[in-house]
Amino acid sequence: MTSKIPSENKYDLICVGGGIMSATLALMTKLLEPKTRILILERLEKVAEESTEAWNNAGTGHSALCELNYTPEKENGDIDVSKAIKIFEQFETTKQFWAHLVEQGLIQTPKNFLRSVPHHSWVRGEDDVKFLKKRYEAMTSWPFFENMKFSEDFETLKKWFPLIMENRSKEEKMAATRMELGTEVNFGKLTERYFNILETKFNVPVLRGHEVLDIDPDERVEWKVEAKNLSTGEKCYYDAEHVFIGAGGGALPLLQKVEIKEKAGYGGFPVSGQWLYCKNREVIEKHHAKVYSKAGPDAPPMSTPHLDTRNIDGKKELLFGPFAGFSTKFLKEGSKLDLPKTINLDNIPSMWGVFWHNLPLTKYLIKQVTMGHKERMEDLRVFIKEAKSEDWDLRIAGQRVQIIKRDKEEG
């Protein structure tokens, strides 16, 4: 990598990737230290096009209000709410940051990315109803969750989510909790706004269509960054005191090029998310809620089924999922060679260990990948009993890469 780097190409911080992570770090840094020289490098022609894009994630303002996997049941039967409390506090801090941006006049219309949507946990069967009631009692003992409502009453549940309650028997054993202060977040719109602030108020260059090829440590400066202008083919070189790799699935291949010993043993396994989305506007208008239930046996927490009201591109939408798919790509706009290129002698033991220790997960993924529309509709009909196949279609969401690393005990 060349060492002849002009002074205008020297930065305090370079962020790789144009998603929510790079945008948040860069904006916070500029607010705290306005003189910090920051550069953003994004491979695509637009920011917020991968995992941050609205269709590519659940859009839930995660406050632990409805996600049952955040409150596991201990062996003695008690409900552990410690993780839920931590997650709630984190999202409250996030909302305080957004409120600060509104107060400073940096965000004028927060409803463009943040909307109020009630959050529900919904379960069926006597055992799960008992669990949910214990969870409700444990959570409402904390001020954060004191406004949570619990009900097993058929008519109450019908008011909370009428679409789910259609054509159900009053004899069916079920229960739900409700939190009015739940939110739905369009991270794509939020990220676009962050970058607009960075470019217009702080003069931060956001170079779209620039792919980072390599990052190397340097004795005279902290890091040297090599990038390529994809429209001209020209290579560009930069110095940076700090580099943040916020490139989603593209982070691992780039990390493996960095000449540091800490990278040894890291691998990644790609899993693509998929949603069923509703095409019938009449059905969409019957639901205004995020309703989470329990994942099935041997299913990972990320598979928790939920029926979500979304607001995307100015329209109300209805999504159900997630379902897992498989592609060897690490990014939605990536290459099918992404996975093979990251396998090496350093991480083969780690990747084999993950496979061997997670056979139920492997079985679950195989089942998910081989599902057809009929099987997905059967899962949806657990939520919407009379769902019609012609009203729903499949949409591929963002690529996720499960990071794999060595463990001293497990290998």
PDB file of C-alpha atoms in Angstrom, residues 55 71 91 107 160 216 232 239 275 324 331 361 381:
ATOM      1  CA  TRP A  55     -37.606  -4.161   4.596  1.00  0.00           C
ATOM      2  CA  THR A  71     -36.887 -13.234  30.120  1.00  0.00           C
ATOM      3  CA  PHE A  91     -33.348   1.801  24.267  1.00  0.00           C
ATOM      4  CA  ILE A 107     -34.331  16.305  13.421  1.00  0.00           C
ATOM      5  CA  TRP A 160     -55.848  -5.704  21.360  1.00  0.00           C
ATOM      6  CA  ASP A 216      -3.223  -2.070   7.362  1.00  0.00           C
ATOM      7  CA  THR A 232     -13.850   5.269 -12.201  1.00  0.00           C
ATOM      8  CA  ASP A 239      -4.511   7.730   6.773  1.00  0.00           C
ATOM      9  CA  TRP A 275     -40.689 -12.266   5.578  1.00  0.00           C
ATOM     10  CA  ALA A 324     -34.409 -18.327   7.641  1.00  0.00           C
ATOM     11  CA  LEU A 331     -24.341  -9.112   2.002  1.00  0.00           C
ATOM     12  CA  LEU A 361     -29.700 -25.483  15.097  1.00  0.00           C
ATOM     13  CA  ARG A 381     -52.110 -19.550  10.385  1.00  0.00           C
TER      14      ARG A 381
END
